[in-house]
Short mmCIF file of C-alpha atoms in Angstrom, two decimals:
data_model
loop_
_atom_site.label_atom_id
_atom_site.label_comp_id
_atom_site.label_asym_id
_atom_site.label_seq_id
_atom_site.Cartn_x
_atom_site.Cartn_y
_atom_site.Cartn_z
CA UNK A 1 -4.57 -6.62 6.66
CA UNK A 2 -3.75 -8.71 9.76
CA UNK A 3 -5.81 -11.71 10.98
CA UNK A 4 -3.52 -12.27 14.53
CA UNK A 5 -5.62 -15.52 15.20
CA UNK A 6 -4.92 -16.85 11.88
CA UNK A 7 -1.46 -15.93 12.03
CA UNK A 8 -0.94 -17.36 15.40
CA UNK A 9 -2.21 -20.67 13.95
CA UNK A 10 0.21 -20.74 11.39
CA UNK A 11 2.43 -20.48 13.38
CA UNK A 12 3.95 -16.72 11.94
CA UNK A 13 5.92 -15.05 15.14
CA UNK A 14 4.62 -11.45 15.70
CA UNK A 15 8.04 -9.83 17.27
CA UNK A 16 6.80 -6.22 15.94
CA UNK A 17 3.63 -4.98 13.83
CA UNK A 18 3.19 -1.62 12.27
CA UNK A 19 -0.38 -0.72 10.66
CA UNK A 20 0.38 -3.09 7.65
CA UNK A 21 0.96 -6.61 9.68
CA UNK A 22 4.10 -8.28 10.91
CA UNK A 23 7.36 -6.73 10.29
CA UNK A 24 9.36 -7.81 6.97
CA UNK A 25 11.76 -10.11 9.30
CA UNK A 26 9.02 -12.16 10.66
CA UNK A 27 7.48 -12.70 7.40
CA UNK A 28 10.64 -14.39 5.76
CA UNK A 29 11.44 -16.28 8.97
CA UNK A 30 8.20 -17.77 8.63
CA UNK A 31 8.92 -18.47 4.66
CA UNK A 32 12.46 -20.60 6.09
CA UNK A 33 10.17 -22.49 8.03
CA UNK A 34 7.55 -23.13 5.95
CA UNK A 35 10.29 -24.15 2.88
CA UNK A 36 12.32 -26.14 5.44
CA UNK A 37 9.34 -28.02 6.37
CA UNK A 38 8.17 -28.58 2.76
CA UNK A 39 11.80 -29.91 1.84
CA UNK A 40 11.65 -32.23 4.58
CA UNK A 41 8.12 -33.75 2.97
CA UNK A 42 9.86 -33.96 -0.52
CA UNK A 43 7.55 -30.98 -1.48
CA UNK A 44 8.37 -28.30 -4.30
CA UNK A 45 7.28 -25.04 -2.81
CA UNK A 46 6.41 -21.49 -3.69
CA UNK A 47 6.08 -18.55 -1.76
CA UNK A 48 5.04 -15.10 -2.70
CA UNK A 49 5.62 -12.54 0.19
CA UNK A 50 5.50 -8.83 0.24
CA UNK A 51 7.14 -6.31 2.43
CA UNK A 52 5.41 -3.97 4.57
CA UNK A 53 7.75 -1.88 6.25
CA UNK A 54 8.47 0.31 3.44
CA UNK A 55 4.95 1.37 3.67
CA UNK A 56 3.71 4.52 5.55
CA UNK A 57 3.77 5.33 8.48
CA UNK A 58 7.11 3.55 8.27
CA UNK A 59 7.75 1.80 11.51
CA UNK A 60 10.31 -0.60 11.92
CA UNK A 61 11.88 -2.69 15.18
CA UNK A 62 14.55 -0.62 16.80
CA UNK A 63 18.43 -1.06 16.75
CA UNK A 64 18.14 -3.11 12.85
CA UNK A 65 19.75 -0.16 10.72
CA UNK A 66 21.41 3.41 11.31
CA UNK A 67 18.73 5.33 13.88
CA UNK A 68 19.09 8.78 11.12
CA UNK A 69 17.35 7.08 8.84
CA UNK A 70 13.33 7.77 8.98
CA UNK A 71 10.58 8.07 6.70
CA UNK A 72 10.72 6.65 3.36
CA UNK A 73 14.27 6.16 3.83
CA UNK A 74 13.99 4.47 6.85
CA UNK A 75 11.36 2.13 6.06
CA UNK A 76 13.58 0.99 2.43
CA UNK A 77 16.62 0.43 4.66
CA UNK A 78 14.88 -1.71 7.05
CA UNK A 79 13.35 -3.75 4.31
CA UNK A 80 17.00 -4.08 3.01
CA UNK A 81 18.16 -5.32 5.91
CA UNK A 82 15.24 -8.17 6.28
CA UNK A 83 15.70 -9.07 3.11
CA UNK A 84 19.63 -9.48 3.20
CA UNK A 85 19.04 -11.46 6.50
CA UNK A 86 17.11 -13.61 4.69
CA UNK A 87 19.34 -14.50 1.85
CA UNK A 88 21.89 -15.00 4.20
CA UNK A 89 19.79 -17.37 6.25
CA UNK A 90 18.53 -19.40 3.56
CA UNK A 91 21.73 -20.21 2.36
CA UNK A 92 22.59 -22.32 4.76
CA UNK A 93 19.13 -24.42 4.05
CA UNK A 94 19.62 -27.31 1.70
CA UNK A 95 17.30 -26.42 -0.19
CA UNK A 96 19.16 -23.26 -0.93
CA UNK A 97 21.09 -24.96 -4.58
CA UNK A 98 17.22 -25.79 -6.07
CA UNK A 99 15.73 -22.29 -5.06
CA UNK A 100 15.42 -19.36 -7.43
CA UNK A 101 14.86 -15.79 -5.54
CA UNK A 102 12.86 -12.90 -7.57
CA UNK A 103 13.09 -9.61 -5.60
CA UNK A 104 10.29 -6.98 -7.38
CA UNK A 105 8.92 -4.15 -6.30
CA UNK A 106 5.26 -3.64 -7.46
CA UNK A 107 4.87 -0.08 -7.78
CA UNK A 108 7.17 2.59 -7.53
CA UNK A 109 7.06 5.51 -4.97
CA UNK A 110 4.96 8.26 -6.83
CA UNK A 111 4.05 9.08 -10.21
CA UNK A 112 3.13 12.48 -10.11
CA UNK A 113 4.83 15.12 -11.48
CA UNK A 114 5.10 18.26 -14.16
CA UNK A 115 4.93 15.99 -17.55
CA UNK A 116 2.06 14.62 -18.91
CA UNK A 117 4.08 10.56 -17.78
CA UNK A 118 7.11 10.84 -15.54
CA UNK A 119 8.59 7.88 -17.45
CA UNK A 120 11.74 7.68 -14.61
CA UNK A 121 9.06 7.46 -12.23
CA UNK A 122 8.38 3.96 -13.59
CA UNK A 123 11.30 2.65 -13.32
CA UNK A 124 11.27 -0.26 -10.38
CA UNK A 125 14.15 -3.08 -9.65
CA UNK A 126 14.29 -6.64 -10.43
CA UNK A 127 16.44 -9.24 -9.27
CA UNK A 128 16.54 -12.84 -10.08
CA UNK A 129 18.70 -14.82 -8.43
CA UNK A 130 19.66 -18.25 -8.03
CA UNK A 131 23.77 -18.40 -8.08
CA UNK A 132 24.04 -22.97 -8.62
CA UNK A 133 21.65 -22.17 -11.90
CA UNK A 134 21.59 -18.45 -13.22
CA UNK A 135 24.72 -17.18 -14.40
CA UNK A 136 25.56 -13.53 -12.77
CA UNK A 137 24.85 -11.05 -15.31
CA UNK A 138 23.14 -7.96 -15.18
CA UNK A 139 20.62 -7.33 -18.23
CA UNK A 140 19.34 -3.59 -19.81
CA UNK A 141 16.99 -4.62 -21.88
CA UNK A 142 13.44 -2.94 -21.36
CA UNK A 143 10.85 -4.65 -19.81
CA UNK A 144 7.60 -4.93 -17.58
CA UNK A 145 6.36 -6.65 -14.85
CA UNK A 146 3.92 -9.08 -17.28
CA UNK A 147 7.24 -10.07 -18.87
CA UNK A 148 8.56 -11.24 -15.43
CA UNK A 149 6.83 -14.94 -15.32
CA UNK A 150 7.62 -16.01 -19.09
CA UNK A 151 11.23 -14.71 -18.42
CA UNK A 152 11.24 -17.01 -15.16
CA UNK A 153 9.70 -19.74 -16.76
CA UNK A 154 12.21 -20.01 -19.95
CA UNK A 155 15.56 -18.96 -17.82
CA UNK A 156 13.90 -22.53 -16.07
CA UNK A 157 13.87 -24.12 -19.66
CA UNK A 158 9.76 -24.64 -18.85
CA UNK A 159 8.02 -26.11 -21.62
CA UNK A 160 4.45 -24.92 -21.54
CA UNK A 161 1.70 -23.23 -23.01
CA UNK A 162 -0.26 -20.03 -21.93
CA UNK A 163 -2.16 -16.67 -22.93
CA UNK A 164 0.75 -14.81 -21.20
CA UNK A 165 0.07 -10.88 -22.17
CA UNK A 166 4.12 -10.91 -21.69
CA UNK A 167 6.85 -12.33 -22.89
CA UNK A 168 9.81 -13.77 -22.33
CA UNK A 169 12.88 -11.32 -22.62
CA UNK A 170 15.05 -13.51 -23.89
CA UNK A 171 13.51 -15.27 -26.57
CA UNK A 172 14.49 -14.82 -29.97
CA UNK A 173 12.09 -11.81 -31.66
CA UNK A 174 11.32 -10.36 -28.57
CA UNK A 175 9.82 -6.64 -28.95
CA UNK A 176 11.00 -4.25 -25.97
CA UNK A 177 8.24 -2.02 -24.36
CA UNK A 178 6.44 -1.33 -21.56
CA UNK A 179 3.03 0.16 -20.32
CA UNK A 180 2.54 2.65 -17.93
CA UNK A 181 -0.55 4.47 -16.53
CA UNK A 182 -1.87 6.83 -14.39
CA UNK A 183 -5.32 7.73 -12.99
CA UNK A 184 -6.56 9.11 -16.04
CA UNK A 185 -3.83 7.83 -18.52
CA UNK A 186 -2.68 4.44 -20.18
CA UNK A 187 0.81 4.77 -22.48
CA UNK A 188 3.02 2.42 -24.46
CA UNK A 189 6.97 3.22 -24.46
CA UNK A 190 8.68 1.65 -27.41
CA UNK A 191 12.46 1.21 -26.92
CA UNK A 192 12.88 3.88 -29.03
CA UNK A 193 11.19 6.50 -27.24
CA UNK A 194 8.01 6.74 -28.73
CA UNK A 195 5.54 6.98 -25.79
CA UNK A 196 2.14 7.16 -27.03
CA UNK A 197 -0.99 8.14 -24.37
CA UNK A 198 -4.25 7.11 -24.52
CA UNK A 199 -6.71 9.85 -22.47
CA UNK A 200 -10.21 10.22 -21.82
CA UNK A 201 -13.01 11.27 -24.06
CA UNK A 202 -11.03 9.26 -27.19
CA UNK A 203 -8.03 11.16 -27.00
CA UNK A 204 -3.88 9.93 -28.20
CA UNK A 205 -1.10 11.95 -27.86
CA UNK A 206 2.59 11.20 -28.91
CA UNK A 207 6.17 12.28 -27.65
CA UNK A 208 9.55 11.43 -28.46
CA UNK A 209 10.80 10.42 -24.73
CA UNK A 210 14.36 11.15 -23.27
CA UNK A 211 15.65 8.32 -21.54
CA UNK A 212 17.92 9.68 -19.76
CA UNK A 213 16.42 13.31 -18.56
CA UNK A 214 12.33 11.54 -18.78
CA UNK A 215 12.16 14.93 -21.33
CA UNK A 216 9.34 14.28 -23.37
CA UNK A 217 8.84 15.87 -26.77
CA UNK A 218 5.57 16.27 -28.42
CA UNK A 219 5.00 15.00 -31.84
CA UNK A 220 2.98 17.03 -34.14
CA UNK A 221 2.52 13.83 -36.58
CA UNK A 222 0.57 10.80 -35.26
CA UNK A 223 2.28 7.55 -35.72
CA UNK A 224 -1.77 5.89 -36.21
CA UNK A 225 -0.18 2.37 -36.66
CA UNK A 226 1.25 2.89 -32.76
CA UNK A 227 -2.05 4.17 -31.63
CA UNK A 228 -3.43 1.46 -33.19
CA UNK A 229 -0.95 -0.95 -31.47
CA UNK A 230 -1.62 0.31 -27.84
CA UNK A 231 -5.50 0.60 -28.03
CA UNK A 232 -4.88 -3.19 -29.42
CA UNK A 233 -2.56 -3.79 -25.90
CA UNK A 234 -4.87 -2.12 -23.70
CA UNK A 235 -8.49 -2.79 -25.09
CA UNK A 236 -7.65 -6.64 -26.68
CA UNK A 237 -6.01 -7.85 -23.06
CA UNK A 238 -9.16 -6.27 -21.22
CA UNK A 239 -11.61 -8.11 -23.27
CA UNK A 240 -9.59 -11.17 -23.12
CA UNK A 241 -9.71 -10.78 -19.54
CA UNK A 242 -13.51 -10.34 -18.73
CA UNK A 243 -14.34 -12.86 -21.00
CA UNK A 244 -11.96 -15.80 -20.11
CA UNK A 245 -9.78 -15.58 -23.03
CA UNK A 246 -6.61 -15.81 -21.02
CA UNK A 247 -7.56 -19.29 -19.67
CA UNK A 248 -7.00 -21.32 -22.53
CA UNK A 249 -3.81 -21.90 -23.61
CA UNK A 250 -3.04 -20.82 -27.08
CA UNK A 251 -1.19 -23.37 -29.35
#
């Protein structure tokens, strides 16, 4: 949440507030200021911000986008327009040619619905851009959000080691899939559909998933090696994780 004091020593303009902190446009004006400033010391710089407006109870400053818009809708547009004012801004910064932008959204909206996984649900945008270094292409291939970094790091030809759970997208022997959860649920979706769901009290299921409708199909016949493979995913990163296994690189 919002430390005003703090913010006011940073010297981050508070034009408008809602119950999450400053308003998306103040938040990337400070980020031009605090890149110009580290350009002008010769500094490489990286800066993580998120958004806020899009957040309930969606509040936003006056006269930025069309006054119809409200709620949810409202609060995406607004964040559409800080975010395009941005881009727009920080071309004209030199260090504009040398900067790669990743636009992500951490969550989606909801997950809720009448099937056991509303795989659409999942589905959240990425864009990586960086137009005097990335070629313009857009790119289908399935993916998560622990791919994002190794994709970064090889489209910046990074040499490096690491205990990334990820991977990088395009690198050669790749294997598309994602994981998705719930409150009660963790799943692997294989790029061919098979979603398999781990539940309490031991439990797997299986469907044949539907792209295109999120229709999901049960399976009467276990696939064990898949079960296998996501309770491998799931329990193998967690142990890795509470145990410091992810801090030394692997060779």
């Amino acid at each position: 949440m919002v430390d005003w004091p703090r913010q006011e020593a940073a010297g981050l303009k508070d034009t408008f507030h809602n119950a999450w902190g400053v308003c998306d446009e103040d938040s990337f004006q400070w980020s031009l200021g605090e890149a110009d400033k580290a350009y002008a010391q010769g500094k490489p710089f990286h800066h993580f911000i998120m958004s806020t407006s899009n957040h309930r109870p969606y509040t936003w400053p006056a006269g930025k986008i069309n006054p119809q818009l409200t709620g949810r809708d409202g609060g995406v547009a607004y964040t559409d327009f800080a975010i395009g004012a941005f881009l727009k801004a920080a071309q004209s910064k030199p260090w504009f040619k040398d900067t790669i932008f990743v636009i992500v959204a951490d969550h989606c909206a909801s997950v809720a619905g009448k099937r056991e996984l509303e795989i659409r649900k999942y589905e959240i945008p990425l864009f990586i851009w960086s137009p005097a270094n990335i070629p313009a292409r857009q790119v289908d291939t399935m993916m998560g959000q622990i791919d994002l970094v190794p994709t970064l790091l090889g489209l910046m030809n990074f040499n490096y080691l690491s205990n990334f759970v990820g991977d990088d997208v395009f690198k050669p022997g790749y294997r598309p899939r994602v994981f998705i959860s719930n409150y009660q649920k963790v799943a692997v979706l294989q790029e061919n559909g098979l979603l398999t769901v781990l539940k309490p009290v031991r439990q797997a299921v299986q469907y044949q998933a539907d792209f295109k409708t999120g229709a999901l199909t049960p399976l009467k016949q276990i696939n064990q090696e898949a079960v296998d493979e996501a309770l491998l995913y799931y329990q193998g990163t967690d142990e890795l994780f509470h145990n410091d296994g992810l801090k030394n690189p692997i060779r």
